[in-house]
GROMACS .gro file of N, CA and C in nm:
model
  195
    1UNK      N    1   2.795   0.406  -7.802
    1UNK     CA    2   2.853   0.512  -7.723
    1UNK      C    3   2.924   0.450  -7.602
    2UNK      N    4   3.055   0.465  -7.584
    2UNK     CA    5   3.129   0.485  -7.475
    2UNK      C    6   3.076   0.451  -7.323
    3UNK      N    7   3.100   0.409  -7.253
    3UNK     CA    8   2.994   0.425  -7.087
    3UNK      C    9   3.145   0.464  -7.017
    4UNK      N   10   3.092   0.595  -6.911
    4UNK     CA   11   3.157   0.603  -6.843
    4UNK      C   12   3.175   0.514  -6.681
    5UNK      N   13   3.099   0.414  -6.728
    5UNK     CA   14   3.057   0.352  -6.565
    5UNK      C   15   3.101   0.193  -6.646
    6UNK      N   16   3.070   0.146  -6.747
    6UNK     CA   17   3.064   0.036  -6.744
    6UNK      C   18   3.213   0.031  -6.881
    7UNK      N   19   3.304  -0.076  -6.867
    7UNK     CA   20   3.393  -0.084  -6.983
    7UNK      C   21   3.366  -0.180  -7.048
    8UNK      N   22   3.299  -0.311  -7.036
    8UNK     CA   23   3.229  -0.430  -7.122
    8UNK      C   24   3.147  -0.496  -7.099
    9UNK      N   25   3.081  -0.547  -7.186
    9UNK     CA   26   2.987  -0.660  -7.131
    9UNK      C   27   2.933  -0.734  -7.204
   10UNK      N   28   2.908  -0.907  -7.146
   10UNK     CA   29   2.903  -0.965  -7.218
   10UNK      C   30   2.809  -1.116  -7.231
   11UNK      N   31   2.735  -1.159  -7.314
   11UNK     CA   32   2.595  -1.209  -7.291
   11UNK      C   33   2.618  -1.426  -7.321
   12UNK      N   34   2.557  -1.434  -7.226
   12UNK     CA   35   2.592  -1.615  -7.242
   12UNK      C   36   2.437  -1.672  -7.264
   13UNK      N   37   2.390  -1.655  -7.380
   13UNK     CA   38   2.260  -1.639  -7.428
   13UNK      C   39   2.219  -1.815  -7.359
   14UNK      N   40   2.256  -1.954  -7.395
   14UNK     CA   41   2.251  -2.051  -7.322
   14UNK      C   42   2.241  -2.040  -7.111
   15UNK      N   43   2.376  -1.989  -7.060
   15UNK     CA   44   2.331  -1.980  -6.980
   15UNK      C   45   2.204  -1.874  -6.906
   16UNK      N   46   2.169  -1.759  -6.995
   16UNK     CA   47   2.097  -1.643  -6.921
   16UNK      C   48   2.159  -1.546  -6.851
   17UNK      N   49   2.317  -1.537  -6.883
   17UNK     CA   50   2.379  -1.454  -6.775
   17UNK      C   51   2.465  -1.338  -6.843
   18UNK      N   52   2.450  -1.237  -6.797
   18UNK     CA   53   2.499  -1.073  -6.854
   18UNK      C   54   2.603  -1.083  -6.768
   19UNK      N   55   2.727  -1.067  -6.830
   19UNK     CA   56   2.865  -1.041  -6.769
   19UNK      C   57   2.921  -0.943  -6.773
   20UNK      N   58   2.917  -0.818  -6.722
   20UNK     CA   59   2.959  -0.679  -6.669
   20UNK      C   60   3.109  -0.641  -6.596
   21UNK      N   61   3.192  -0.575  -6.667
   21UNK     CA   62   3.274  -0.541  -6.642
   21UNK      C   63   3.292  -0.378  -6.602
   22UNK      N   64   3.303  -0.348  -6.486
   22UNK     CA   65   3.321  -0.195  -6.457
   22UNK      C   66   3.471  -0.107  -6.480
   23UNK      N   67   3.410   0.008  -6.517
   23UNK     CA   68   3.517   0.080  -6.507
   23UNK      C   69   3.646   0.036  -6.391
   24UNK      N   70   3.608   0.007  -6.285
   24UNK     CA   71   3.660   0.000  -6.134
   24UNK      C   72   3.731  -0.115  -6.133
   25UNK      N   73   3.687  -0.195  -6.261
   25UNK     CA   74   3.772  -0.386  -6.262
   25UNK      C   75   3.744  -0.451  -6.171
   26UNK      N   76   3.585  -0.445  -6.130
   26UNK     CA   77   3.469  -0.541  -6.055
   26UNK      C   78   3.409  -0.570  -6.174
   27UNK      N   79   3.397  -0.723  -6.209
   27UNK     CA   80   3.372  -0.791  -6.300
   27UNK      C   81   3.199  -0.872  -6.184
   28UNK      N   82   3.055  -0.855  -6.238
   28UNK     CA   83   2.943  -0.894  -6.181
   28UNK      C   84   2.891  -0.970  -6.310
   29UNK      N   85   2.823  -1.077  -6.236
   29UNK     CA   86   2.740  -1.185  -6.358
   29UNK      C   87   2.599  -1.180  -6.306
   30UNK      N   88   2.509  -1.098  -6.396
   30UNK     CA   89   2.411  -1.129  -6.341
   30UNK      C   90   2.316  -1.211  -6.398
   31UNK      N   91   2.214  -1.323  -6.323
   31UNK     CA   92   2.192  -1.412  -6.371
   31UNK      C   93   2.049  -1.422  -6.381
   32UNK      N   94   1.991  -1.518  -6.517
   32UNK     CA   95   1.840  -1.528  -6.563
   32UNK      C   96   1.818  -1.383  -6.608
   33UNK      N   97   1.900  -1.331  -6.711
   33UNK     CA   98   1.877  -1.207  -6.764
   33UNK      C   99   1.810  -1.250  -6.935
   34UNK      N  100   1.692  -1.206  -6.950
   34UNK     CA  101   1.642  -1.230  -7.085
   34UNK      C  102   1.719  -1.173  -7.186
   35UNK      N  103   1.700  -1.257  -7.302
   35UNK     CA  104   1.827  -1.176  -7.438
   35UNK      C  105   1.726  -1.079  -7.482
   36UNK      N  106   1.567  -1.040  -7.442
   36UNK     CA  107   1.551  -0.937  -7.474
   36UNK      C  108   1.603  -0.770  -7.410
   37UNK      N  109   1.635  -0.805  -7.260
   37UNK     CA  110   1.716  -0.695  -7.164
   37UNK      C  111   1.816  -0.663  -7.249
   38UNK      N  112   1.922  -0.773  -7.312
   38UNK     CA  113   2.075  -0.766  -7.345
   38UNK      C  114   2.027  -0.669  -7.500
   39UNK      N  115   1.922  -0.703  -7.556
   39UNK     CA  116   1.954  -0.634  -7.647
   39UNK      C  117   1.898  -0.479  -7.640
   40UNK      N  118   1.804  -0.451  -7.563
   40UNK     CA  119   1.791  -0.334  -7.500
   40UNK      C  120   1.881  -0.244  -7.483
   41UNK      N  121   1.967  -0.321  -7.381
   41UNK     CA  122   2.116  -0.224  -7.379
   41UNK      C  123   2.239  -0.202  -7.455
   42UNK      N  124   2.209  -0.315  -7.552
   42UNK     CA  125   2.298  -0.287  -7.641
   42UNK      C  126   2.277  -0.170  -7.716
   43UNK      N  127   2.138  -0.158  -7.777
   43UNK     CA  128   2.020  -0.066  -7.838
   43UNK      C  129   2.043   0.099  -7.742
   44UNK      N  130   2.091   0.102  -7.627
   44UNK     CA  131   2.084   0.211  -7.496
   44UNK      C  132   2.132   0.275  -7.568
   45UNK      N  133   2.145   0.443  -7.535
   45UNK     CA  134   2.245   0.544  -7.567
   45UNK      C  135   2.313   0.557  -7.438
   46UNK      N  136   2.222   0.530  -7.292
   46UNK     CA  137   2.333   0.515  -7.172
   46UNK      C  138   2.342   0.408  -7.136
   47UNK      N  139   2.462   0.325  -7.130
   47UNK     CA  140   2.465   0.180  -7.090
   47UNK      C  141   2.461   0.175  -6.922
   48UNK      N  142   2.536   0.289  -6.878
   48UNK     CA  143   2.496   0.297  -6.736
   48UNK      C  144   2.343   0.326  -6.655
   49UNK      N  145   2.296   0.428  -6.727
   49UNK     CA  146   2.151   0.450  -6.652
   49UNK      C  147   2.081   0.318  -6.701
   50UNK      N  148   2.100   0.277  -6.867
   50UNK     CA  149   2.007   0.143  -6.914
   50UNK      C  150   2.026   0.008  -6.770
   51UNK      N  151   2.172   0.009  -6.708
   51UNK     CA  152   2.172  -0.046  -6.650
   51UNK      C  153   2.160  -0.023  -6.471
   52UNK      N  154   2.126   0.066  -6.434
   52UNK     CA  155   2.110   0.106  -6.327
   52UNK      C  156   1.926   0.127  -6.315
   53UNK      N  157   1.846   0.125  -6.446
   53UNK     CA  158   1.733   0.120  -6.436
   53UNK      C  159   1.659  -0.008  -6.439
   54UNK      N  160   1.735  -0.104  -6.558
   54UNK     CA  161   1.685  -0.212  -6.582
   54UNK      C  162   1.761  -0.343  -6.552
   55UNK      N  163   1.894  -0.348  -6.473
   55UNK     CA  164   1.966  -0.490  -6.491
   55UNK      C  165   1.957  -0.434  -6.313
   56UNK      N  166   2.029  -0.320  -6.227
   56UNK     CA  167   2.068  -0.365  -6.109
   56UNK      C  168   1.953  -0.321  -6.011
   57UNK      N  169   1.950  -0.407  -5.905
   57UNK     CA  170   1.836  -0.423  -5.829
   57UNK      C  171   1.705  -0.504  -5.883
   58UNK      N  172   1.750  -0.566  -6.012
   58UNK     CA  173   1.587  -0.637  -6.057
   58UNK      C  174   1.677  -0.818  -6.101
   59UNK      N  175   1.796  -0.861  -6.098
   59UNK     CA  176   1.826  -0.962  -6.138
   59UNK      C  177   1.912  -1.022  -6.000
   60UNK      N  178   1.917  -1.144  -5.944
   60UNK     CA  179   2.060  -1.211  -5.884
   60UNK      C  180   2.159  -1.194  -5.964
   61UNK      N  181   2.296  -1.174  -5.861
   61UNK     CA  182   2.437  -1.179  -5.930
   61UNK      C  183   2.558  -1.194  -5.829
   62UNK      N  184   2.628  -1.238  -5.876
   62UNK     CA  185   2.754  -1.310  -5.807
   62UNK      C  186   2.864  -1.220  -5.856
   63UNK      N  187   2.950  -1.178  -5.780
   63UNK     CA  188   3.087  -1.066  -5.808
   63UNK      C  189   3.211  -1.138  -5.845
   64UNK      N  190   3.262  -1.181  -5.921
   64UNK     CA  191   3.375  -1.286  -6.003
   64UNK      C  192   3.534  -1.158  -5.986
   65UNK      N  193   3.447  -1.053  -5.987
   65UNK     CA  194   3.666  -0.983  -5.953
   65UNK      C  195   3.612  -0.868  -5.881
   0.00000   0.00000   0.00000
């Protein structure tokens, strides 16, 4: 399903890092994310609440755009 908050994202299973692209074209990497989280949200029906419950405020991340 579609996210109205998030337009891609994308998983660097070696490094640990979930690469998030927003609607808004703020691109965030957040880092030491388990590939069990990534597949969680892939699994989500909301990629935004999946990620507003379980990726932001619980991982470090660095803002790339």
């Amino acid at each position: 399903m579609p996210s109205s908050v998030i337009r891609r994202f994308d998983y660097d299973a070696n490094a640990r890092r979930l690469d998030i692209e927003f609607v808004t074209g703020r691109i965030y990497s957040y880092h030491s994310v388990p590939v069990r989280i990534v597949a969680a949200m892939r699994a989500a029906g909301s990629k935004g609440r999946f990620f507003n419950q379980r990726i932001r405020d619980h991982f470090a991340f660095t803002r790339s755009g």
